[in-house]
Coordinates of C-alpha atoms and ligand atoms in Angstrom, one line a residue:
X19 CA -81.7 -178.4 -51.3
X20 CA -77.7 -177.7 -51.5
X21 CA -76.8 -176.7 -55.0
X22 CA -73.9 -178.4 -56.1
X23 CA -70.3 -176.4 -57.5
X24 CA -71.5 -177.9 -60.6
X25 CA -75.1 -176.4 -61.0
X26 CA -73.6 -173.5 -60.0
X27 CA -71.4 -173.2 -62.8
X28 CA -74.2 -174.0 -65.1
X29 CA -76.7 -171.5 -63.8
X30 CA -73.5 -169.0 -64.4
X31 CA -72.9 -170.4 -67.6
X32 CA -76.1 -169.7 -68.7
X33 CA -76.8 -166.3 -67.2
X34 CA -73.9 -165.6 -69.3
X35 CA -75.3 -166.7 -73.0
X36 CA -78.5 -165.1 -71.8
X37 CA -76.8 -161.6 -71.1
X38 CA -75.1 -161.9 -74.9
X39 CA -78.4 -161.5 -76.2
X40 CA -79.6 -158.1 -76.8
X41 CA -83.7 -157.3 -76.8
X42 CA -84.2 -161.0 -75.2
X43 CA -86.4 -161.2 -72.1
X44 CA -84.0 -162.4 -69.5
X45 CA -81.6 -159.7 -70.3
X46 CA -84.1 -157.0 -69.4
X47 CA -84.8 -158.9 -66.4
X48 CA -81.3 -159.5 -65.1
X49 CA -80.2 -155.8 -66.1
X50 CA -78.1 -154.4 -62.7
X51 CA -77.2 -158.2 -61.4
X52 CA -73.2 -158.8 -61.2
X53 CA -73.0 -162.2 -63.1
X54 CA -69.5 -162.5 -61.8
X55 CA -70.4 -161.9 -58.4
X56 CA -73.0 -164.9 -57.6
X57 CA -70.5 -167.6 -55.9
X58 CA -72.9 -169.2 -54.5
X59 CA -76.6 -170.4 -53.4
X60 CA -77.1 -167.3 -51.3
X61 CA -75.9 -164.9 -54.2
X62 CA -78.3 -166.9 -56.8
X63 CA -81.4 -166.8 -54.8
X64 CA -81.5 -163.0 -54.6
X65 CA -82.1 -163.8 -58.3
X66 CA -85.5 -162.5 -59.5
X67 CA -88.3 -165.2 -59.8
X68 CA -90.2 -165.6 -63.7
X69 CA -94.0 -166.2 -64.3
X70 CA -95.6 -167.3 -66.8
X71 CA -97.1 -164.3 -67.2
X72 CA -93.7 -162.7 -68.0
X73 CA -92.9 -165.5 -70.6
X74 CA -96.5 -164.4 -72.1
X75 CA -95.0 -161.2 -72.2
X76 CA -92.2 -162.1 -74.7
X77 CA -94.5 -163.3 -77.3
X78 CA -94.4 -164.9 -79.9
X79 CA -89.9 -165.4 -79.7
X80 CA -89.0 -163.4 -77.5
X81 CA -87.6 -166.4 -75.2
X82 CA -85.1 -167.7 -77.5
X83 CA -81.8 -166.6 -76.6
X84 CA -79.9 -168.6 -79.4
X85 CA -79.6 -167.5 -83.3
X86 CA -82.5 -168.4 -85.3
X87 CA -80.7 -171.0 -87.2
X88 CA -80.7 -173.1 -84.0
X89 CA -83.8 -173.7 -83.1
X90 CA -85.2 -176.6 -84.7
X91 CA -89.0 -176.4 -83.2
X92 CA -91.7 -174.5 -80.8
X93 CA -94.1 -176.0 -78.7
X94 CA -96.6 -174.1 -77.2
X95 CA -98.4 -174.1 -73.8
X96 CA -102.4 -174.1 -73.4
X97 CA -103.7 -170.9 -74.6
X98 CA -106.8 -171.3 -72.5
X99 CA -106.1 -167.9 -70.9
X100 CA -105.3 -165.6 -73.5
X101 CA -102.0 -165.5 -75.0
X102 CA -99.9 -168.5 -75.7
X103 CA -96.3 -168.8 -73.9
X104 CA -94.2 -169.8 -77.1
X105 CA -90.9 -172.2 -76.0
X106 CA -88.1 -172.7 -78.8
X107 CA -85.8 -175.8 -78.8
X108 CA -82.5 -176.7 -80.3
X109 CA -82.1 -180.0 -81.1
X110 CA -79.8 -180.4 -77.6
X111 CA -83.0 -179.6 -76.0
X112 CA -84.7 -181.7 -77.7
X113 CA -82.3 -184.6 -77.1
X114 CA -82.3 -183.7 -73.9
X115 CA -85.7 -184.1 -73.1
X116 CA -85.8 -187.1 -74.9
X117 CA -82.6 -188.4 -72.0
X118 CA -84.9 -187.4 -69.9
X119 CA -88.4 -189.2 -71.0
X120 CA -86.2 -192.1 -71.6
X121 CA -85.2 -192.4 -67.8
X122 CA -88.8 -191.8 -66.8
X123 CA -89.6 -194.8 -69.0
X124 CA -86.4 -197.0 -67.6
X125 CA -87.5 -195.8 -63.9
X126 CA -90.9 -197.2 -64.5
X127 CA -89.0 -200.6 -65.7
X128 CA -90.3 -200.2 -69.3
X129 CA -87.8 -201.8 -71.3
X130 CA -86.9 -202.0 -75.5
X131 CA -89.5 -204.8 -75.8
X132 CA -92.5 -202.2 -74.3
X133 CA -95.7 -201.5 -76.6
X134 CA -96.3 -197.9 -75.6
X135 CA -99.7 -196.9 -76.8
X136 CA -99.7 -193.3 -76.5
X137 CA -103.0 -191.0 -75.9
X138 CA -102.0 -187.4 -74.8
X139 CA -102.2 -185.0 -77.7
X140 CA -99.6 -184.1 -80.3
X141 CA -99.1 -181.0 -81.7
X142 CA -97.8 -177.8 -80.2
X143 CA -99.0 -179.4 -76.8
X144 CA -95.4 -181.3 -75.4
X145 CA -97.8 -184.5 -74.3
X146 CA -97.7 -186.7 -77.3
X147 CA -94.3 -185.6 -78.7
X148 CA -92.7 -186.1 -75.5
X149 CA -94.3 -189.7 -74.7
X150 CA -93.0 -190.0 -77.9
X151 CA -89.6 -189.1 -78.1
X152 CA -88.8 -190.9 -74.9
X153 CA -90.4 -193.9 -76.5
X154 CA -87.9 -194.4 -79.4
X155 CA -84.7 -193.3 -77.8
X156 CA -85.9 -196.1 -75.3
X157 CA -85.9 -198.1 -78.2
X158 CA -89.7 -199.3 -77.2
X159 CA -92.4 -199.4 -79.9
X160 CA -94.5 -196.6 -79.7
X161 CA -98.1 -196.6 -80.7
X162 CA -98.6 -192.8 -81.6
X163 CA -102.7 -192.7 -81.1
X164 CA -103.1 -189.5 -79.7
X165 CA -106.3 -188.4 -77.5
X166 CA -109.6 -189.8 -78.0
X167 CA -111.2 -192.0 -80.2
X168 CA -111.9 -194.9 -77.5
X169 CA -113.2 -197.3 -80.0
X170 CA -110.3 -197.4 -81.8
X171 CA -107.9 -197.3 -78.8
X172 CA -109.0 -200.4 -77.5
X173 CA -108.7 -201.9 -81.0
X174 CA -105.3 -201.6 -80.9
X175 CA -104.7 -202.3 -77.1
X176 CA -106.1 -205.7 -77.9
X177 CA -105.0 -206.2 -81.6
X178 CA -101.1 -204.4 -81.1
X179 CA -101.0 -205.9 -77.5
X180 CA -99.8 -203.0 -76.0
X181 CA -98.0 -203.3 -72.8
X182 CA -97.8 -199.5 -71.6
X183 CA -100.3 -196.5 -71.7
X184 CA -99.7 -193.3 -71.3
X185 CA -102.0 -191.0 -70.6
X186 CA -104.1 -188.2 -68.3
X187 CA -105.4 -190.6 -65.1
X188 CA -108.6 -189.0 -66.7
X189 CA -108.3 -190.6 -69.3
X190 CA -107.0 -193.2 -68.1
X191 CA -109.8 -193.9 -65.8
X192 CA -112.2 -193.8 -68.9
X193 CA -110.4 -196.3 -70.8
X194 CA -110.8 -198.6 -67.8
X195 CA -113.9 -198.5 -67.2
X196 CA -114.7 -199.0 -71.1
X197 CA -112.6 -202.1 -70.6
X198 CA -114.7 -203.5 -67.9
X199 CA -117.9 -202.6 -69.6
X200 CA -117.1 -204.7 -72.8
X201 CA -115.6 -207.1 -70.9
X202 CA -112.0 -207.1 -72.6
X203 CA -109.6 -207.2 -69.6
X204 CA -108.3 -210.4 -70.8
X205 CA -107.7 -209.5 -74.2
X206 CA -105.5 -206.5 -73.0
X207 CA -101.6 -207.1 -72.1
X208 CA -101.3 -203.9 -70.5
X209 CA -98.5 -203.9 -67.4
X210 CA -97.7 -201.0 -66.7
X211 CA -99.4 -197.3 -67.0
X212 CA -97.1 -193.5 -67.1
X213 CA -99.8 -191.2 -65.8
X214 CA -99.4 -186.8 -66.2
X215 CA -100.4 -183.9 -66.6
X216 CA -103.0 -183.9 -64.0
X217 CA -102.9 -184.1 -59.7
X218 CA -104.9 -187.3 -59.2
X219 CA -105.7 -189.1 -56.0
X220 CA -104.5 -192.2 -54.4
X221 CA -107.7 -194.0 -54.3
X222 CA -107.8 -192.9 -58.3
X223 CA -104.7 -194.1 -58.9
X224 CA -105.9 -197.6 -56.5
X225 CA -108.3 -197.6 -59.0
X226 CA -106.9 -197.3 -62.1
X227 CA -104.5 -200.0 -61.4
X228 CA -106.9 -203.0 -59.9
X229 CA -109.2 -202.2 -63.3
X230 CA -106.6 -202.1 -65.6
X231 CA -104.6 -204.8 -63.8
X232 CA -101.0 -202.3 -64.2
X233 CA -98.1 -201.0 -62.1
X234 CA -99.0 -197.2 -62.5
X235 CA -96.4 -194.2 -62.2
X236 CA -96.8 -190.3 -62.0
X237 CA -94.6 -188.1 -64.2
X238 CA -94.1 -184.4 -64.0
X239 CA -92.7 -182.0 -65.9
X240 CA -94.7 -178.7 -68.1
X241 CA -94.3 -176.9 -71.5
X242 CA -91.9 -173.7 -70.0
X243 CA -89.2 -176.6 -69.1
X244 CA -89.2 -179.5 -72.0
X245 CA -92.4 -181.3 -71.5
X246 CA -93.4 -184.0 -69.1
X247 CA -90.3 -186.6 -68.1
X248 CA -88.3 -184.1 -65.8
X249 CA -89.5 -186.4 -63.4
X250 CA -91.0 -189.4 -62.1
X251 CA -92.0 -192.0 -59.6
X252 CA -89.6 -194.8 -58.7
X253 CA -90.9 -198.4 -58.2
X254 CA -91.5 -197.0 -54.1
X255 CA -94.0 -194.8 -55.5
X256 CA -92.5 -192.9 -52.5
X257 CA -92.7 -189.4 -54.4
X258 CA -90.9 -188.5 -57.8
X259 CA -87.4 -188.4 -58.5
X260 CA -86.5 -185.2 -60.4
X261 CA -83.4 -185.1 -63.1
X262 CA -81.3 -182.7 -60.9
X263 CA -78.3 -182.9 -63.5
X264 CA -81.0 -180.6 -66.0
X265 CA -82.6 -178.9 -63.3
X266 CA -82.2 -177.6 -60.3
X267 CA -85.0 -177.2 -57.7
X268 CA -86.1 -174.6 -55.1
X269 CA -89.5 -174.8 -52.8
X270 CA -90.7 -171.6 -51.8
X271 CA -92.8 -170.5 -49.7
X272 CA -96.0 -169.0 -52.5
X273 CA -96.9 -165.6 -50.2
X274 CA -93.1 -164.5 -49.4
X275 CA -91.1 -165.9 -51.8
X276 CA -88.7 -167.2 -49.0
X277 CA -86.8 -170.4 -50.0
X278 CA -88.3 -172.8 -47.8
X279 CA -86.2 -175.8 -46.3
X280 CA -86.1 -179.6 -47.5
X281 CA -89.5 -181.6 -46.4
X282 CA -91.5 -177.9 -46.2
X283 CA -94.4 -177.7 -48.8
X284 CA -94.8 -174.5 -50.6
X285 CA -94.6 -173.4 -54.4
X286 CA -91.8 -175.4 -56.8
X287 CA -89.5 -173.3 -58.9
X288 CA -87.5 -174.7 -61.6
X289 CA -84.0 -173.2 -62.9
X290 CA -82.5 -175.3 -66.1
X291 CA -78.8 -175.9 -65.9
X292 CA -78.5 -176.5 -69.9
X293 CA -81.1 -175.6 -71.3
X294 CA -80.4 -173.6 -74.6
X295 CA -83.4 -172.1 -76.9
X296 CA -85.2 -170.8 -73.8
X297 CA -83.6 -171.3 -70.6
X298 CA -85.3 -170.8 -67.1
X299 CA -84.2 -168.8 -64.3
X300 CA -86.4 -169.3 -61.1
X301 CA -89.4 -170.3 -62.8
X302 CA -92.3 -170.1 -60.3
X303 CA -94.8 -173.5 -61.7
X304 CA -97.5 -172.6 -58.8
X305 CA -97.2 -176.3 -58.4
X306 CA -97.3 -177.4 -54.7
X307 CA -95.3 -180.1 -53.5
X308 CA -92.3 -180.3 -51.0
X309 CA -89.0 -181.9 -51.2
X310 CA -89.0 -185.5 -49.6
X311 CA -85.6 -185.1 -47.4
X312 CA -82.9 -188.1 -47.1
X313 CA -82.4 -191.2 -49.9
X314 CA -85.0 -193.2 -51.3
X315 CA -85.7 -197.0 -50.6
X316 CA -85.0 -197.7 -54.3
X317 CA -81.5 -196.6 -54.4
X318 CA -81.6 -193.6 -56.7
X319 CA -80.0 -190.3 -55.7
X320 CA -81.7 -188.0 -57.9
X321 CA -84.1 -185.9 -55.2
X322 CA -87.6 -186.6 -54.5
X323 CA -90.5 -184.3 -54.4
X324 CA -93.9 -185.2 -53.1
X325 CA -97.0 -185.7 -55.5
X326 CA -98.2 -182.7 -56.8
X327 CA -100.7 -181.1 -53.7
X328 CA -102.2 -178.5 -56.6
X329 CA -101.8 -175.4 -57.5
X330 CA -101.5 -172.6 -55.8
X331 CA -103.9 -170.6 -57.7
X332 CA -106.6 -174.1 -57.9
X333 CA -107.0 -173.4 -54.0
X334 CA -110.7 -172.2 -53.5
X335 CA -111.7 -169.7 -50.5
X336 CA -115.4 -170.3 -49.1
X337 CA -116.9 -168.1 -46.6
X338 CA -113.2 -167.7 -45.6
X339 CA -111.8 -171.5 -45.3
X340 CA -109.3 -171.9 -47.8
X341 CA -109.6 -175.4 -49.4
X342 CA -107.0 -177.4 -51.7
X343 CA -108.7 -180.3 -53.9
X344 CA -106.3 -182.6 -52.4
X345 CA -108.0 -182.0 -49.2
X346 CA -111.6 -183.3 -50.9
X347 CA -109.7 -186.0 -52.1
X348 CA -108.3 -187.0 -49.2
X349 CA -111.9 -187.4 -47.2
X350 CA -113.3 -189.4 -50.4
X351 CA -109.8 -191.2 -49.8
X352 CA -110.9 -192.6 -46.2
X353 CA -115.5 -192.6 -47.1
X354 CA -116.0 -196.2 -47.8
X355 CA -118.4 -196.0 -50.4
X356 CA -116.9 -192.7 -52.2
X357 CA -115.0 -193.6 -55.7
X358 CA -112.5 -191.1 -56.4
X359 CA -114.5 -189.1 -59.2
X360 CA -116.4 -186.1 -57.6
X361 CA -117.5 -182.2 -58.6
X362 CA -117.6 -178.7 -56.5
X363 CA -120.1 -176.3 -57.5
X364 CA -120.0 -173.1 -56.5
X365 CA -123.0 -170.5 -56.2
X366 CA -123.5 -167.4 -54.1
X367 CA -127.4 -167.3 -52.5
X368 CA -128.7 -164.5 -50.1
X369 CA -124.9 -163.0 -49.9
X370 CA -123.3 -166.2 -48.5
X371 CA -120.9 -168.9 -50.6
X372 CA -122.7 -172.3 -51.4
X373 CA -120.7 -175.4 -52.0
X374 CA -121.7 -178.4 -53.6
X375 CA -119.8 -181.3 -53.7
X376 CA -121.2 -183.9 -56.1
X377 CA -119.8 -187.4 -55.2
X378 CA -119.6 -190.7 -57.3
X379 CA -120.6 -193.3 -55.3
X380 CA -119.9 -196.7 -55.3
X381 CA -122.3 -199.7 -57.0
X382 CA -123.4 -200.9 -53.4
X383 CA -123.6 -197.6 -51.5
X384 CA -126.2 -196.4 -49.6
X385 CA -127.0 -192.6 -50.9
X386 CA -128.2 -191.8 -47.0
X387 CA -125.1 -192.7 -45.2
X388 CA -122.6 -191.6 -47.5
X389 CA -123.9 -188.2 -47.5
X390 CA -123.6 -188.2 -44.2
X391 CA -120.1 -190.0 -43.8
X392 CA -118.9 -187.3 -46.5
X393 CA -120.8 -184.5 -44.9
X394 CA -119.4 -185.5 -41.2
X395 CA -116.1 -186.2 -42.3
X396 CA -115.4 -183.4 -44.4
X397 CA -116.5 -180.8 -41.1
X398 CA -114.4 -182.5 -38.8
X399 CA -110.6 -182.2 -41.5
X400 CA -111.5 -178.9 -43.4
X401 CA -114.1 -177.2 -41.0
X402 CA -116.8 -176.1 -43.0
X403 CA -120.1 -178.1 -44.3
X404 CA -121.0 -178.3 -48.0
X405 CA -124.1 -180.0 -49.7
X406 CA -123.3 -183.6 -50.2
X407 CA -124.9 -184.9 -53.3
X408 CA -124.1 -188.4 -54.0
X409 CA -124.5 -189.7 -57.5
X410 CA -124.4 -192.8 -59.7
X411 CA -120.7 -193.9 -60.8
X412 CA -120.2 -192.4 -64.6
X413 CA -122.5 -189.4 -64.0
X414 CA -120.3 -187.1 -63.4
X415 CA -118.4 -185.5 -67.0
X416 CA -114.8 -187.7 -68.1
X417 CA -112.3 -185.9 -70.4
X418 CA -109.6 -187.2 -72.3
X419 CA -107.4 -184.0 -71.1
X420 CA -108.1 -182.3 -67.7
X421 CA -111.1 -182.9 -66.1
X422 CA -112.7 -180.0 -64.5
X423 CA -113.5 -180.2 -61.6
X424 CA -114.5 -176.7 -60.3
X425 CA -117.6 -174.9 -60.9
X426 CA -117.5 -171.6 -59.6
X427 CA -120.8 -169.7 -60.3
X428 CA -119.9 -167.3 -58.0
X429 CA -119.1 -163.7 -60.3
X430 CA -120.6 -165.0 -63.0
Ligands
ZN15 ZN1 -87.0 -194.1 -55.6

């Protein structure tokens, strides 16, 4: 994608306040580039790349590159592997994100007069917060409910009348079919649903929105770079527009590091423009999507990127075949018969890789020939066989966060 004279300046800008700052991460990391000397893309993308692992690295503040009496909060990305990575925000950032939520919401066509019952999590987590903060500069009424607690969740989605959730599609999905099991989908005024957080399919998404009866729409965004709300899906649902005047956007390839051209799918990597309690310089997600080339149908300019593929590090290798859970989804897309909820199990047995894939089927199906659509079809686009294993629909574990659906009992 052509950076524009104006990120330019922005990225310079802000390679500037980082260098001001002594002992600060970026500084170390940028030590021996000329500041003065990038004029343009070409000089910016011999820029090193960051990783998460280096933002672990400057624990617990090492990220902030503004004076202490700035920063007005932290959030805090999942710790699930070891140390947390600790973001600090000035209230510009934090207005800024909420700018940014705000559009998602307006995108979406959620207006002042929305309910917005929200379920992702509060806390150091950005879910909640930023659902949140988006909701009220929106001017909408949010419903703070944060995660779980289904009972009352659908207490107040009939009694408040709420007309947008956000949540996880997991989640989401749960509520649903809670809905349809006590019979409320009447009682409910839901319209519309703002889904993140988690790659879902389209038949999931299909699903979530004939159950619940809404208009359903996928938002990006992650903890490192404000919160979800960087992006999201226009009424085309033709990929999601990204705020390009906070970010700018490369895709590159995950093996090289080579920036890859516009409609090529490889690894995103985020750069914020004015970002100031912990800016980002090349900030490798591991997400894999691609930039969707030329104007969308809906009239907006900001860029598009395709729905998330996964992550680059979620791809599992059996007996040599490298598989992305998109692909699985994408056979249970097209298996009459298949819903969209499924499990791989790994296991190793007499020195060779065993997969399972467990597979929720749907009310009418026929076990037999579903395992053997599943089995056939899945040969034929990824090339290798697994164990089909269909089972009832609801058997397989729902979360109110991620779901996991991964088993490797490979190393254990
Ligand atoms: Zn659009």
């Amino acid at each position: 994608m052509k950076m524009t004279d104006l990120q330019l300046q922005q990225i310079k800008d802000q390679l500037h306040r980082i260098n001001r700052v002594d002992g600060c991460f970026y500084k170390e990391k940028l030590k021996g580039f000329d500041i003065e000397g990038i004029r343009s893309q070409e000089d910016f993308e011999k820029l090193p790349f960051s990783e998460k692992a280096d933002l672990r690295d400057a624990y617990p503040l090492g990220l902030s590159v503004v004076p202490e009496e700035e920063i007005v909060r932290i959030h805090s990305s999942s710790g699930t592997t070891g140390t947390p990575v600790i973001i600090p925000y000035t209230q510009k950032d934090v207005d800024d994100w909420s700018t940014q939520f705000a559009r998602c919401y307006e995108m979406a066509g959620i207006t002042n007069k929305d309910r917005i019952q929200i379920t992702p999590g509060y806390g150091l987590w950005t879910a909640g917060i930023g659902f949140q903060l988006g909701a009220e500069k929106l001017g909408a009424m949010a419903v703070p409910m944060g995660p779980g607690n289904t009972e009352k969740q659908l207490q107040f989605m009939v009694d408040i009348q709420s007309t947008v959730i956000g949540a996880t599609s997991s989640y989401a999905l749960l509520l649903a079919e809670e809905i349809d099991r006590r019979g409320l989908i009447d009682k409910i005024a839901l319209r519309k649903g703002i889904i993140g957080s988690e790659r879902w399919s389209d038949k999931m998404r299909r699903r979530i929105n004939h159950e619940l009866r809404i208009d359903s729409y996928d938002i990006y965004g992650l903890t490192e770079c404000y919160g979800p709300g960087i992006g999201i899906d226009c009424p085309e649902h033709n990929g999601m527009h990204i705020w390009d005047d906070f970010l700018y956007i490369e895709i590159v390839d995950p093996k090289t590091g080579e920036v890859l051209p516009d409609g090529e799918t490889g690894e995103i990597v985020l750069t914020t423009l004015v970002k100031e309690g912990a800016p980002l310089i090349r900030f490798r997600t591991h997400d894999l999507s691609r930039i969707i080339p030329g104007e969308c149908a809906c009239g907006s300019h900001y860029p598009r990127i395709d729905t998330i593929l996964g992550r680059s590090d979620d791809m599992i290798k059996v007996h040599g075949v490298n598989i992305f859970p998109n692909q699985i989804e994408e056979v249970l897309g097209i298996v009459d018969g298949a819903s969209s909820e499924y499990q791989v199990v790994l296991d190793r047995m007499n020195n060779k890789d065993v997969m399972t894939l467990l597979v929720e089927k749907e009310d009418d199906a026929d076990d037999g020939a579903l395992r053997e659509e599943i089995t056939r079809k899945f040969k034929s686009r990824i090339n290798m066989t697994p164990v089909v294993s269909i089972v009832s629909k609801g058997a397989l574990p729902r979360s109110t966060k991620k779901t996991k659906r991964v088993i490797d009992h490979r190393y254990e």
